[in-house]
Amino acid sequence: MEDTIDINAVDVNKDLSNTNTVLEFFLVSLGKHLSLTPKQALSLLANNFKFLAHILAKGVKGVFEPVTYWYQDIYANTAHLIQLIMKDKEHNVNLVQQACKAGFLSRSIEVCQWCCRFYSKLAYEFADHNMIHLAWEWFTSDSGGLTACVNGLKRHPDISESCISVLVQYARYNMIEMFTIHLKSVCPEPRDHLNIMKDLFKPLTESKFTKEEISTSGIIDAWLDTTLKYSENDPEISKDTRF
């Protein structure tokens, strides 16, 4: 993070809604919920957020409550975070998304669900402030949010509805592309692809927000064609793998 800030002047007890930069937002929120000094919080953001990613995915010495509370806090302050992002959106859109994505891969299903809620709200705000095109590029990139979200779904199949919420918010102008091209690209193995389609099928077709779009856009037809091709090419795919 490249914001200029006096690290010694950061108050971790400050209300997040009163922070002035993206960097201060992260230092205050992490310091508060992980019981860190500003300097310690800053160290978590080094090396492309490597140390922060470890905590988000594995907890604080295996304890996940601080991580859950952190996601809840930044979720509650997403609207303010968006205002900070807009100060340098070309840089901050990707930075914020990259910093927080390891929650998708958490061993804790509760952390994973709150991560999904945060990204769903973040994408909604991006769309509302004309930044969804920037967010979409990151989300569908090789190391972006789609890959992390799908891998989280593989670990925690019960988060399918939360996962759908994230995907739909990011793909509001690219639904067909999301659920055909990009979903397949992050699941190149036929069995993985089939299993992810199975996990997503019910919440997609039952949600009032996606049911009509899925039915009329050709996504279901594309999924059925893909399933038939996989079944024809791999006789060992059992009936319970088909949908």
Short mmCIF file of C-alpha atoms in Angstrom, two decimals:
data_model
loop_
_atom_site.label_atom_id
_atom_site.label_comp_id
_atom_site.label_asym_id
_atom_site.label_seq_id
_atom_site.Cartn_x
_atom_site.Cartn_y
_atom_site.Cartn_z
CA MET A 1 0.00 0.00 0.00
CA GLU A 2 1.47 3.31 -1.07
CA ASP A 3 -0.50 5.85 1.03
CA THR A 4 1.77 8.21 2.96
CA ILE A 5 1.00 8.04 6.65
CA ASP A 6 2.68 8.74 9.97
CA ILE A 7 2.63 5.27 11.47
CA ASN A 8 3.20 6.65 14.97
CA ALA A 9 0.08 8.81 14.69
CA VAL A 10 -2.29 5.95 13.84
CA ASP A 11 -4.89 5.32 16.55
CA VAL A 12 -6.20 1.75 16.39
CA ASN A 13 -9.14 2.80 18.60
CA LYS A 14 -10.32 5.28 15.97
CA ASP A 15 -13.72 4.68 14.41
CA LEU A 16 -13.27 3.18 10.94
CA SER A 17 -15.70 5.70 9.51
CA ASN A 18 -13.24 8.45 10.44
CA THR A 19 -10.21 6.97 8.65
CA ASN A 20 -8.83 9.04 5.77
CA THR A 21 -6.98 6.58 3.54
CA VAL A 22 -7.20 2.93 2.55
CA LEU A 23 -3.98 2.23 4.42
CA GLU A 24 -5.26 3.83 7.62
CA PHE A 25 -8.52 1.86 7.24
CA PHE A 26 -6.56 -1.41 7.20
CA LEU A 27 -4.14 -0.46 9.98
CA VAL A 28 -6.94 0.62 12.31
CA SER A 29 -9.23 -2.35 11.60
CA LEU A 30 -6.46 -4.95 11.83
CA GLY A 31 -4.91 -3.34 14.89
CA LYS A 32 -8.27 -3.25 16.66
CA HIS A 33 -9.40 -6.81 15.96
CA LEU A 34 -6.04 -8.60 16.04
CA SER A 35 -4.68 -6.63 19.02
CA LEU A 36 -1.72 -5.27 17.05
CA THR A 37 0.25 -2.06 17.07
CA PRO A 38 0.12 -0.03 13.84
CA LYS A 39 3.63 -1.23 12.96
CA GLN A 40 2.63 -4.86 13.49
CA ALA A 41 -0.50 -4.35 11.41
CA LEU A 42 1.60 -2.80 8.66
CA SER A 43 3.87 -5.87 8.58
CA LEU A 44 0.84 -8.03 7.69
CA LEU A 45 0.47 -6.08 4.46
CA ALA A 46 4.01 -6.79 3.23
CA ASN A 47 4.93 -9.24 0.45
CA ASN A 48 1.59 -8.96 -1.34
CA PHE A 49 -0.35 -9.52 1.91
CA LYS A 50 1.30 -12.90 2.52
CA PHE A 51 1.13 -12.71 6.32
CA LEU A 52 -2.40 -11.32 6.36
CA ALA A 53 -3.50 -14.13 4.03
CA HIS A 54 -2.11 -16.69 6.47
CA ILE A 55 -4.18 -15.26 9.33
CA LEU A 56 -7.35 -14.95 7.27
CA ALA A 57 -7.10 -18.56 6.12
CA LYS A 58 -5.78 -20.22 9.28
CA GLY A 59 -6.84 -17.91 12.08
CA VAL A 60 -4.82 -16.42 14.91
CA LYS A 61 -3.10 -19.51 16.28
CA GLY A 62 -6.11 -21.47 15.09
CA VAL A 63 -8.67 -19.08 16.61
CA PHE A 64 -11.02 -17.53 14.04
CA GLU A 65 -13.21 -15.17 16.08
CA PRO A 66 -10.89 -12.14 15.57
CA VAL A 67 -10.94 -12.72 11.81
CA THR A 68 -14.74 -13.05 11.80
CA TYR A 69 -15.10 -9.79 13.75
CA TRP A 70 -12.69 -8.07 11.35
CA TYR A 71 -14.75 -9.07 8.32
CA GLN A 72 -17.94 -7.98 10.09
CA ASP A 73 -16.40 -4.58 10.81
CA ILE A 74 -15.14 -3.91 7.30
CA TYR A 75 -18.47 -5.16 5.95
CA ALA A 76 -20.29 -2.63 8.11
CA ASN A 77 -17.96 0.10 6.82
CA THR A 78 -17.89 -0.87 3.14
CA ALA A 79 -19.59 2.35 2.02
CA HIS A 80 -16.84 4.40 3.70
CA LEU A 81 -14.14 2.13 2.28
CA ILE A 82 -15.51 2.79 -1.21
CA GLN A 83 -15.09 6.52 -0.68
CA LEU A 84 -11.44 5.95 0.27
CA ILE A 85 -10.91 3.68 -2.74
CA MET A 86 -12.22 6.38 -5.06
CA LYS A 87 -9.33 8.67 -4.12
CA ASP A 88 -7.13 6.49 -6.35
CA LYS A 89 -9.43 3.90 -7.84
CA GLU A 90 -7.02 2.63 -10.51
CA HIS A 91 -4.72 1.46 -7.72
CA ASN A 92 -7.05 0.84 -4.79
CA VAL A 93 -9.72 -1.33 -6.44
CA ASN A 94 -7.32 -4.20 -7.01
CA LEU A 95 -5.40 -3.58 -3.79
CA VAL A 96 -8.40 -3.89 -1.49
CA GLN A 97 -9.77 -6.96 -3.25
CA GLN A 98 -6.41 -8.71 -3.21
CA ALA A 99 -5.81 -7.90 0.45
CA CYS A 100 -9.02 -9.49 1.70
CA LYS A 101 -9.48 -12.50 -0.59
CA ALA A 102 -7.82 -15.20 1.57
CA GLY A 103 -10.99 -15.38 3.66
CA PHE A 104 -12.53 -17.35 0.80
CA LEU A 105 -10.01 -20.07 1.59
CA SER A 106 -10.46 -20.04 5.36
CA ARG A 107 -10.69 -23.26 7.32
CA SER A 108 -13.60 -21.62 9.16
CA ILE A 109 -16.93 -21.69 7.33
CA GLU A 110 -18.07 -18.64 9.29
CA VAL A 111 -15.07 -16.62 8.11
CA CYS A 112 -15.72 -17.84 4.58
CA GLN A 113 -19.35 -16.74 4.74
CA TRP A 114 -18.48 -13.30 6.06
CA CYS A 115 -15.82 -12.96 3.37
CA CYS A 116 -18.53 -13.71 0.79
CA ARG A 117 -20.85 -11.14 2.34
CA PHE A 118 -18.10 -8.52 2.25
CA TYR A 119 -17.22 -9.16 -1.40
CA SER A 120 -20.86 -9.24 -2.44
CA LYS A 121 -21.42 -5.83 -0.81
CA LEU A 122 -18.12 -4.51 -2.18
CA ALA A 123 -19.07 -5.50 -5.73
CA TYR A 124 -22.51 -3.91 -5.29
CA GLU A 125 -20.83 -0.65 -4.23
CA PHE A 126 -18.35 -0.89 -7.11
CA ALA A 127 -21.27 -1.13 -9.55
CA ASP A 128 -23.05 1.76 -7.86
CA HIS A 129 -19.94 3.94 -8.25
CA ASN A 130 -19.04 2.93 -11.82
CA MET A 131 -16.02 0.83 -10.85
CA ILE A 132 -17.38 -2.66 -11.52
CA HIS A 133 -15.41 -2.92 -14.78
CA LEU A 134 -12.16 -2.57 -12.82
CA ALA A 135 -13.34 -5.03 -10.17
CA TRP A 136 -14.46 -7.52 -12.84
CA GLU A 137 -10.99 -7.57 -14.43
CA TRP A 138 -9.42 -8.48 -11.11
CA PHE A 139 -12.11 -10.97 -10.14
CA THR A 140 -11.75 -13.02 -13.33
CA SER A 141 -7.95 -12.82 -13.52
CA ASP A 142 -5.80 -15.89 -12.97
CA SER A 143 -5.20 -15.18 -9.29
CA GLY A 144 -8.39 -13.23 -8.69
CA GLY A 145 -11.50 -13.64 -6.61
CA LEU A 146 -13.31 -16.16 -8.78
CA THR A 147 -10.61 -18.78 -8.30
CA ALA A 148 -10.52 -18.13 -4.56
CA CYS A 149 -14.32 -18.20 -4.26
CA VAL A 150 -14.64 -21.49 -6.16
CA ASN A 151 -11.87 -23.06 -4.09
CA GLY A 152 -13.69 -21.94 -0.95
CA LEU A 153 -16.85 -23.61 -2.25
CA LYS A 154 -14.92 -26.84 -2.78
CA ARG A 155 -13.81 -26.72 0.87
CA HIS A 156 -17.21 -25.65 2.22
CA PRO A 157 -20.06 -26.82 -0.07
CA ASP A 158 -22.59 -25.28 2.32
CA ILE A 159 -21.57 -21.75 1.28
CA SER A 160 -23.09 -22.16 -2.20
CA GLU A 161 -25.74 -19.47 -1.64
CA SER A 162 -23.16 -17.03 -0.31
CA CYS A 163 -20.88 -17.84 -3.22
CA ILE A 164 -23.70 -17.23 -5.71
CA SER A 165 -24.29 -13.81 -4.20
CA VAL A 166 -20.66 -12.87 -4.86
CA LEU A 167 -20.64 -14.21 -8.42
CA VAL A 168 -23.91 -12.51 -9.36
CA GLN A 169 -22.83 -9.12 -8.02
CA TYR A 170 -19.59 -9.22 -9.98
CA ALA A 171 -21.24 -10.63 -13.11
CA ARG A 172 -24.31 -8.40 -13.25
CA TYR A 173 -23.33 -7.32 -16.79
CA ASN A 174 -21.50 -10.54 -17.72
CA MET A 175 -23.67 -13.41 -16.50
CA ILE A 176 -23.21 -15.71 -19.50
CA GLU A 177 -19.47 -15.10 -19.60
CA MET A 178 -19.15 -15.73 -15.85
CA PHE A 179 -21.08 -18.99 -15.67
CA THR A 180 -19.76 -20.54 -18.86
CA ILE A 181 -16.32 -19.30 -19.93
CA HIS A 182 -14.82 -18.16 -16.63
CA LEU A 183 -16.30 -20.88 -14.43
CA LYS A 184 -14.88 -23.50 -16.75
CA SER A 185 -11.48 -21.80 -16.84
CA VAL A 186 -11.10 -22.11 -13.05
CA CYS A 187 -12.35 -25.73 -13.14
CA PRO A 188 -10.45 -27.26 -16.07
CA GLU A 189 -10.97 -30.83 -14.83
CA PRO A 190 -14.37 -32.21 -15.97
CA ARG A 191 -15.27 -33.72 -12.60
CA ASP A 192 -14.46 -30.50 -10.74
CA HIS A 193 -16.45 -28.50 -13.26
CA LEU A 194 -19.45 -30.81 -12.94
CA ASN A 195 -19.36 -30.74 -9.15
CA ILE A 196 -19.21 -26.94 -9.04
CA MET A 197 -22.12 -26.69 -11.48
CA LYS A 198 -24.08 -29.08 -9.26
CA ASP A 199 -23.33 -27.00 -6.16
CA LEU A 200 -24.41 -23.77 -7.89
CA PHE A 201 -27.41 -25.08 -9.83
CA LYS A 202 -29.99 -25.10 -7.04
CA PRO A 203 -29.28 -21.66 -5.52
CA LEU A 204 -29.03 -20.12 -8.99
CA THR A 205 -32.37 -21.50 -10.17
CA GLU A 206 -34.20 -20.83 -6.89
CA SER A 207 -33.08 -17.25 -6.31
CA LYS A 208 -35.58 -14.61 -7.42
CA PHE A 209 -32.63 -12.48 -8.54
CA THR A 210 -31.13 -15.04 -10.92
CA LYS A 211 -33.88 -17.52 -11.83
CA GLU A 212 -35.14 -15.68 -14.92
CA GLU A 213 -31.67 -14.68 -16.12
CA ILE A 214 -30.40 -18.25 -15.84
CA SER A 215 -33.46 -19.64 -17.62
CA THR A 216 -33.51 -17.20 -20.55
CA SER A 217 -29.83 -16.45 -21.14
CA GLY A 218 -28.82 -19.90 -22.33
CA ILE A 219 -26.67 -20.69 -19.30
CA ILE A 220 -28.69 -23.79 -18.36
CA ASP A 221 -28.54 -25.06 -21.94
CA ALA A 222 -24.79 -24.53 -22.00
CA TRP A 223 -24.40 -26.43 -18.72
CA LEU A 224 -26.50 -29.33 -19.98
CA ASP A 225 -24.47 -29.53 -23.19
CA THR A 226 -21.25 -29.52 -21.17
CA THR A 227 -22.57 -32.26 -18.88
CA LEU A 228 -23.55 -34.46 -21.84
CA LYS A 229 -20.14 -34.00 -23.48
CA TYR A 230 -18.33 -34.91 -20.26
CA SER A 231 -20.52 -37.99 -19.84
CA GLU A 232 -19.91 -39.11 -23.43
CA ASN A 233 -16.16 -38.60 -23.20
CA ASP A 234 -15.76 -40.21 -19.80
CA PRO A 235 -17.90 -43.34 -19.27
CA GLU A 236 -16.59 -43.61 -15.73
CA ILE A 237 -18.45 -40.49 -14.66
CA SER A 238 -21.16 -42.03 -12.50
CA LYS A 239 -24.79 -41.03 -12.51
CA ASP A 240 -24.46 -39.25 -9.21
CA THR A 241 -21.89 -36.93 -10.80
CA ARG A 242 -24.41 -35.82 -13.41
CA PHE A 243 -27.18 -33.32 -12.76
#
